[in-house]
Amino acid sequence: MSDEAEMFYAPHHCLEGLLQRGRGLGAVRALQDPAAAAPFVYDGIRRDWRWDGVDERSLYLARLVRDLELSPTPVVEQLAGDEYACLRATRVLELLALSGSAEARDGLRAHIREGEHWADVLESVADCWPADWWEDLGDVARARTGREAERPWSREPWIRFGIATRDVPARPRRGLDGHSDEELLALLADVRRSDRAKADALRELADRPPTQELIPLVPLLGASPGGRPLAPLRRVLERLGARAVPAARTWAADDREWLAELGVDVLADHGQAEALPSLVRRLADLWEVRAWCGPDLTAGRLARFGPAAAGAVPVLRLFWLRNPHSCERPGYLEALAAIDPSGLDYAHTESLWDCQERARMLGIAHAPDIPEVRERLAALRDDPMEEPDVRAAAAQRAAQFADRA
């Protein structure tokens, strides 16, 4: 989300709140009332309403600008803002250009020639556009790069233009690759060693064949002063597989919250029904505190239990409807489908308009064969702004529906 003060999400059920969250229903309602939606669409480009940088919005907003027949001019003008505002505008405009907007294309090219954030814009369009849309800007790039304090990173378009670049620095080695498993385990058991040293040891072990001798050390591997496991620990435990299950039963009953949660997760990952009540309670607790980041992991574990996890369905629906962290929304829908698929036709249909690629893929796979869905599949199949995988999946599902006719 942007750093602007006093940014609060509108209620999840109103047009503004739906558009802020990137919900498919927001796009559908916007198409029904373009004049009411226009200010919210522009606001979504001007200010970053994503809960996290992994949330997707650019295609969602670009499609709204096009489909509502809004002017790209305010978005072009935003290129003159700060670096982040410029990049938000760039990612919308480069998609509009792919869809045929000459104003969007010309605005970006003009910024590359004269604008402040020209290098970032050039890198972005080089990644999105056909080469013949930007390779004639080589002379501009060479002239402007010569006036910059630093050389650009080694990537397109600089390589094609023959411009000297900086190499990406190599990641420093942890310095533990020469240690034996026994030495790494001794380091983990040493209460005098720092969290950072232990985390490095765990990363090294994660790249090796699993060792059961780690299991008794797990209760010692909470980050100081406590509250969460050291970051690489889960990956090491995943490699141990079912061998960690007996110990996980003891961890799940521990008074330390982080260790109890870790134990429940290991049990759930291996289909142990005793983990289910704790997972249901955890999801409810996460909802109570409106923890928007991470509940999809709990949802994924609940999904493994199918209908037995029915007690989680009401909270999963709340997270699907209201969570502004849009990249988690597909996870809630997948969990609902695994636990209780009844009544999800509407959710899968709405997902065809969702901001998240994964949600649109779920909609393509599961939305019912009705005229509205057929029409949307054709639109996704033919949209030059859409991701290639989505276009291909939409084409395949549309062909399946056509074969039924």
PDB file of N, CA and C in Angstrom, residues 89-148:
ATOM      1  N   ALA A  89       1.909   3.827 -13.164  1.00  0.00           N
ATOM      2  CA  ALA A  89       1.332   4.306 -14.417  1.00  0.00           C
ATOM      3  C   ALA A  89       1.927   3.564 -15.613  1.00  0.00           C
ATOM      4  N   THR A  90       3.219   3.326 -15.574  1.00  0.00           N
ATOM      5  CA  THR A  90       3.883   2.641 -16.687  1.00  0.00           C
ATOM      6  C   THR A  90       3.265   1.280 -16.936  1.00  0.00           C
ATOM      7  N   ARG A  91       3.059   0.517 -15.870  1.00  0.00           N
ATOM      8  CA  ARG A  91       2.572  -0.854 -16.040  1.00  0.00           C
ATOM      9  C   ARG A  91       1.144  -0.904 -16.548  1.00  0.00           C
ATOM     10  N   VAL A  92       0.371   0.131 -16.283  1.00  0.00           N
ATOM     11  CA  VAL A  92      -0.972   0.219 -16.868  1.00  0.00           C
ATOM     12  C   VAL A  92      -0.886   0.662 -18.321  1.00  0.00           C
ATOM     13  N   LEU A  93      -0.077   1.668 -18.582  1.00  0.00           N
ATOM     14  CA  LEU A  93      -0.001   2.225 -19.930  1.00  0.00           C
ATOM     15  C   LEU A  93       0.602   1.240 -20.928  1.00  0.00           C
ATOM     16  N   GLU A  94       1.608   0.477 -20.528  1.00  0.00           N
ATOM     17  CA  GLU A  94       2.218  -0.445 -21.479  1.00  0.00           C
ATOM     18  C   GLU A  94       1.216  -1.529 -21.899  1.00  0.00           C
ATOM     19  N   LEU A  95       0.305  -1.897 -20.995  1.00  0.00           N
ATOM     20  CA  LEU A  95      -0.739  -2.854 -21.352  1.00  0.00           C
ATOM     21  C   LEU A  95      -1.783  -2.212 -22.251  1.00  0.00           C
ATOM     22  N   LEU A  96      -2.150  -0.976 -21.943  1.00  0.00           N
ATOM     23  CA  LEU A  96      -3.095  -0.270 -22.819  1.00  0.00           C
ATOM     24  C   LEU A  96      -2.530  -0.132 -24.225  1.00  0.00           C
ATOM     25  N   ALA A  97      -1.242   0.094 -24.321  1.00  0.00           N
ATOM     26  CA  ALA A  97      -0.614   0.183 -25.639  1.00  0.00           C
ATOM     27  C   ALA A  97      -0.753  -1.134 -26.389  1.00  0.00           C
ATOM     28  N   LEU A  98      -0.551  -2.253 -25.689  1.00  0.00           N
ATOM     29  CA  LEU A  98      -0.728  -3.561 -26.335  1.00  0.00           C
ATOM     30  C   LEU A  98      -2.147  -3.750 -26.848  1.00  0.00           C
ATOM     31  N   SER A  99      -3.088  -3.088 -26.170  1.00  0.00           N
ATOM     32  CA  SER A  99      -4.488  -3.203 -26.572  1.00  0.00           C
ATOM     33  C   SER A  99      -4.885  -2.174 -27.620  1.00  0.00           C
ATOM     34  N   GLY A 100      -3.899  -1.380 -28.082  1.00  0.00           N
ATOM     35  CA  GLY A 100      -4.179  -0.485 -29.197  1.00  0.00           C
ATOM     36  C   GLY A 100      -4.233   0.986 -28.880  1.00  0.00           C
ATOM     37  N   SER A 101      -3.910   1.403 -27.650  1.00  0.00           N
ATOM     38  CA  SER A 101      -3.966   2.819 -27.301  1.00  0.00           C
ATOM     39  C   SER A 101      -2.709   3.545 -27.777  1.00  0.00           C
ATOM     40  N   ALA A 102      -2.867   4.375 -28.779  1.00  0.00           N
ATOM     41  CA  ALA A 102      -1.741   5.159 -29.284  1.00  0.00           C
ATOM     42  C   ALA A 102      -1.291   6.182 -28.257  1.00  0.00           C
ATOM     43  N   GLU A 103      -2.241   6.743 -27.486  1.00  0.00           N
ATOM     44  CA  GLU A 103      -1.882   7.743 -26.488  1.00  0.00           C
ATOM     45  C   GLU A 103      -0.993   7.125 -25.403  1.00  0.00           C
ATOM     46  N   ALA A 104      -1.309   5.924 -24.992  1.00  0.00           N
ATOM     47  CA  ALA A 104      -0.498   5.252 -23.972  1.00  0.00           C
ATOM     48  C   ALA A 104       0.901   4.975 -24.500  1.00  0.00           C
ATOM     49  N   ARG A 105       0.976   4.470 -25.708  1.00  0.00           N
ATOM     50  CA  ARG A 105       2.285   4.147 -26.292  1.00  0.00           C
ATOM     51  C   ARG A 105       3.119   5.404 -26.495  1.00  0.00           C
ATOM     52  N   ASP A 106       2.511   6.437 -27.036  1.00  0.00           N
ATOM     53  CA  ASP A 106       3.247   7.676 -27.288  1.00  0.00           C
ATOM     54  C   ASP A 106       3.682   8.340 -25.984  1.00  0.00           C
ATOM     55  N   GLY A 107       2.827   8.256 -24.959  1.00  0.00           N
ATOM     56  CA  GLY A 107       3.164   8.857 -23.677  1.00  0.00           C
ATOM     57  C   GLY A 107       4.382   8.209 -23.045  1.00  0.00           C
ATOM     58  N   LEU A 108       4.468   6.898 -23.126  1.00  0.00           N
ATOM     59  CA  LEU A 108       5.623   6.191 -22.570  1.00  0.00           C
ATOM     60  C   LEU A 108       6.890   6.489 -23.358  1.00  0.00           C
ATOM     61  N   ARG A 109       6.790   6.495 -24.659  1.00  0.00           N
ATOM     62  CA  ARG A 109       7.961   6.791 -25.480  1.00  0.00           C
ATOM     63  C   ARG A 109       8.450   8.226 -25.244  1.00  0.00           C
ATOM     64  N   ALA A 110       7.517   9.155 -25.052  1.00  0.00           N
ATOM     65  CA  ALA A 110       7.902  10.538 -24.774  1.00  0.00           C
ATOM     66  C   ALA A 110       8.621  10.638 -23.425  1.00  0.00           C
ATOM     67  N   HIS A 111       8.156   9.858 -22.456  1.00  0.00           N
ATOM     68  CA  HIS A 111       8.825   9.896 -21.151  1.00  0.00           C
ATOM     69  C   HIS A 111      10.232   9.323 -21.244  1.00  0.00           C
ATOM     70  N   ILE A 112      10.419   8.295 -22.044  1.00  0.00           N
ATOM     71  CA  ILE A 112      11.761   7.737 -22.229  1.00  0.00           C
ATOM     72  C   ILE A 112      12.690   8.784 -22.824  1.00  0.00           C
ATOM     73  N   ARG A 113      12.166   9.611 -23.707  1.00  0.00           N
ATOM     74  CA  ARG A 113      12.999  10.646 -24.319  1.00  0.00           C
ATOM     75  C   ARG A 113      13.313  11.785 -23.357  1.00  0.00           C
ATOM     76  N   GLU A 114      12.340  12.156 -22.501  1.00  0.00           N
ATOM     77  CA  GLU A 114      12.492  13.401 -21.755  1.00  0.00           C
ATOM     78  C   GLU A 114      12.207  13.280 -20.263  1.00  0.00           C
ATOM     79  N   GLY A 115      11.593  12.197 -19.803  1.00  0.00           N
ATOM     80  CA  GLY A 115      11.126  12.117 -18.426  1.00  0.00           C
ATOM     81  C   GLY A 115      12.214  11.771 -17.423  1.00  0.00           C
ATOM     82  N   GLU A 116      11.883  11.961 -16.149  1.00  0.00           N
ATOM     83  CA  GLU A 116      12.864  11.758 -15.079  1.00  0.00           C
ATOM     84  C   GLU A 116      13.171  10.273 -14.868  1.00  0.00           C
ATOM     85  N   HIS A 117      12.164   9.442 -14.920  1.00  0.00           N
ATOM     86  CA  HIS A 117      12.346   8.022 -14.612  1.00  0.00           C
ATOM     87  C   HIS A 117      12.428   7.189 -15.892  1.00  0.00           C
ATOM     88  N   TRP A 118      13.084   7.751 -16.869  1.00  0.00           N
ATOM     89  CA  TRP A 118      13.100   7.178 -18.204  1.00  0.00           C
ATOM     90  C   TRP A 118      13.706   5.768 -18.240  1.00  0.00           C
ATOM     91  N   ALA A 119      14.748   5.509 -17.431  1.00  0.00           N
ATOM     92  CA  ALA A 119      15.423   4.209 -17.486  1.00  0.00           C
ATOM     93  C   ALA A 119      14.515   3.102 -16.965  1.00  0.00           C
ATOM     94  N   ASP A 120      13.810   3.363 -15.875  1.00  0.00           N
ATOM     95  CA  ASP A 120      12.874   2.376 -15.349  1.00  0.00           C
ATOM     96  C   ASP A 120      11.762   2.095 -16.349  1.00  0.00           C
ATOM     97  N   VAL A 121      11.262   3.149 -16.976  1.00  0.00           N
ATOM     98  CA  VAL A 121      10.188   2.983 -17.965  1.00  0.00           C
ATOM     99  C   VAL A 121      10.700   2.180 -19.156  1.00  0.00           C
ATOM    100  N   LEU A 122      11.900   2.468 -19.622  1.00  0.00           N
ATOM    101  CA  LEU A 122      12.449   1.751 -20.767  1.00  0.00           C
ATOM    102  C   LEU A 122      12.645   0.270 -20.440  1.00  0.00           C
ATOM    103  N   GLU A 123      13.160  -0.042 -19.266  1.00  0.00           N
ATOM    104  CA  GLU A 123      13.316  -1.438 -18.877  1.00  0.00           C
ATOM    105  C   GLU A 123      11.966  -2.146 -18.842  1.00  0.00           C
ATOM    106  N   SER A 124      10.946  -1.454 -18.347  1.00  0.00           N
ATOM    107  CA  SER A 124       9.630  -2.071 -18.222  1.00  0.00           C
ATOM    108  C   SER A 124       9.011  -2.354 -19.584  1.00  0.00           C
ATOM    109  N   VAL A 125       9.052  -1.384 -20.487  1.00  0.00           N
ATOM    110  CA  VAL A 125       8.431  -1.613 -21.791  1.00  0.00           C
ATOM    111  C   VAL A 125       9.228  -2.630 -22.607  1.00  0.00           C
ATOM    112  N   ALA A 126      10.546  -2.677 -22.393  1.00  0.00           N
ATOM    113  CA  ALA A 126      11.348  -3.676 -23.097  1.00  0.00           C
ATOM    114  C   ALA A 126      10.962  -5.086 -22.685  1.00  0.00           C
ATOM    115  N   ASP A 127      10.484  -5.223 -21.457  1.00  0.00           N
ATOM    116  CA  ASP A 127      10.052  -6.527 -20.958  1.00  0.00           C
ATOM    117  C   ASP A 127       8.644  -6.882 -21.409  1.00  0.00           C
ATOM    118  N   CYS A 128       7.858  -5.868 -21.807  1.00  0.00           N
ATOM    119  CA  CYS A 128       6.434  -6.078 -22.105  1.00  0.00           C
ATOM    120  C   CYS A 128       6.113  -5.986 -23.590  1.00  0.00           C
ATOM    121  N   TRP A 129       6.777  -5.096 -24.295  1.00  0.00           N
ATOM    122  CA  TRP A 129       6.410  -4.800 -25.680  1.00  0.00           C
ATOM    123  C   TRP A 129       7.244  -5.604 -26.677  1.00  0.00           C
ATOM    124  N   PRO A 130       6.744  -5.723 -27.918  1.00  0.00           N
ATOM    125  CA  PRO A 130       7.593  -6.257 -28.993  1.00  0.00           C
ATOM    126  C   PRO A 130       8.824  -5.368 -29.174  1.00  0.00           C
ATOM    127  N   ALA A 131       9.930  -5.956 -29.557  1.00  0.00           N
ATOM    128  CA  ALA A 131      11.182  -5.198 -29.656  1.00  0.00           C
ATOM    129  C   ALA A 131      11.085  -4.039 -30.638  1.00  0.00           C
ATOM    130  N   ASP A 132      10.314  -4.218 -31.704  1.00  0.00           N
ATOM    131  CA  ASP A 132      10.272  -3.142 -32.697  1.00  0.00           C
ATOM    132  C   ASP A 132       9.499  -1.924 -32.215  1.00  0.00           C
ATOM    133  N   TRP A 133       8.913  -1.983 -31.026  1.00  0.00           N
ATOM    134  CA  TRP A 133       8.249  -0.816 -30.443  1.00  0.00           C
ATOM    135  C   TRP A 133       9.217   0.065 -29.659  1.00  0.00           C
ATOM    136  N   TRP A 134      10.408  -0.452 -29.320  1.00  0.00           N
ATOM    137  CA  TRP A 134      11.310   0.342 -28.489  1.00  0.00           C
ATOM    138  C   TRP A 134      12.765   0.328 -28.960  1.00  0.00           C
ATOM    139  N   GLU A 135      13.140  -0.571 -29.883  1.00  0.00           N
ATOM    140  CA  GLU A 135      14.564  -0.675 -30.215  1.00  0.00           C
ATOM    141  C   GLU A 135      15.071   0.532 -30.996  1.00  0.00           C
ATOM    142  N   ASP A 136      14.172   1.372 -31.527  1.00  0.00           N
ATOM    143  CA  ASP A 136      14.622   2.590 -32.200  1.00  0.00           C
ATOM    144  C   ASP A 136      15.026   3.679 -31.212  1.00  0.00           C
ATOM    145  N   LEU A 137      14.872   3.417 -29.919  1.00  0.00           N
ATOM    146  CA  LEU A 137      15.225   4.405 -28.901  1.00  0.00           C
ATOM    147  C   LEU A 137      16.666   4.244 -28.417  1.00  0.00           C
ATOM    148  N   GLY A 138      17.455   3.459 -29.130  1.00  0.00           N
ATOM    149  CA  GLY A 138      18.829   3.212 -28.705  1.00  0.00           C
ATOM    150  C   GLY A 138      19.663   4.472 -28.600  1.00  0.00           C
ATOM    151  N   ASP A 139      19.559   5.357 -29.586  1.00  0.00           N
ATOM    152  CA  ASP A 139      20.355   6.594 -29.530  1.00  0.00           C
ATOM    153  C   ASP A 139      19.970   7.439 -28.324  1.00  0.00           C
ATOM    154  N   VAL A 140      18.663   7.504 -28.042  1.00  0.00           N
ATOM    155  CA  VAL A 140      18.202   8.245 -26.860  1.00  0.00           C
ATOM    156  C   VAL A 140      18.790   7.631 -25.598  1.00  0.00           C
ATOM    157  N   ALA A 141      18.727   6.298 -25.504  1.00  0.00           N
ATOM    158  CA  ALA A 141      19.218   5.607 -24.311  1.00  0.00           C
ATOM    159  C   ALA A 141      20.719   5.819 -24.132  1.00  0.00           C
ATOM    160  N   ARG A 142      21.469   5.730 -25.215  1.00  0.00           N
ATOM    161  CA  ARG A 142      22.920   5.913 -25.096  1.00  0.00           C
ATOM    162  C   ARG A 142      23.257   7.336 -24.658  1.00  0.00           C
ATOM    163  N   ALA A 143      22.548   8.308 -25.194  1.00  0.00           N
ATOM    164  CA  ALA A 143      22.820   9.697 -24.818  1.00  0.00           C
ATOM    165  C   ALA A 143      22.460   9.954 -23.358  1.00  0.00           C
ATOM    166  N   ARG A 144      21.317   9.447 -22.930  1.00  0.00           N
ATOM    167  CA  ARG A 144      20.865   9.706 -21.565  1.00  0.00           C
ATOM    168  C   ARG A 144      21.665   8.911 -20.547  1.00  0.00           C
ATOM    169  N   THR A 145      22.055   7.693 -20.887  1.00  0.00           N
ATOM    170  CA  THR A 145      22.851   6.889 -19.967  1.00  0.00           C
ATOM    171  C   THR A 145      24.198   7.561 -19.694  1.00  0.00           C
ATOM    172  N   GLY A 146      24.742   8.203 -20.693  1.00  0.00           N
ATOM    173  CA  GLY A 146      26.030   8.881 -20.517  1.00  0.00           C
ATOM    174  C   GLY A 146      25.981   9.993 -19.495  1.00  0.00           C
ATOM    175  N   ARG A 147      24.780  10.492 -19.200  1.00  0.00           N
ATOM    176  CA  ARG A 147      24.645  11.568 -18.205  1.00  0.00           C
ATOM    177  C   ARG A 147      24.274  11.052 -16.821  1.00  0.00           C
ATOM    178  N   GLU A 148      24.073   9.728 -16.686  1.00  0.00           N
ATOM    179  CA  GLU A 148      23.692   9.144 -15.392  1.00  0.00           C
ATOM    180  C   GLU A 148      24.937   8.848 -14.556  1.00  0.00           C
TER     181      GLU A 148
END
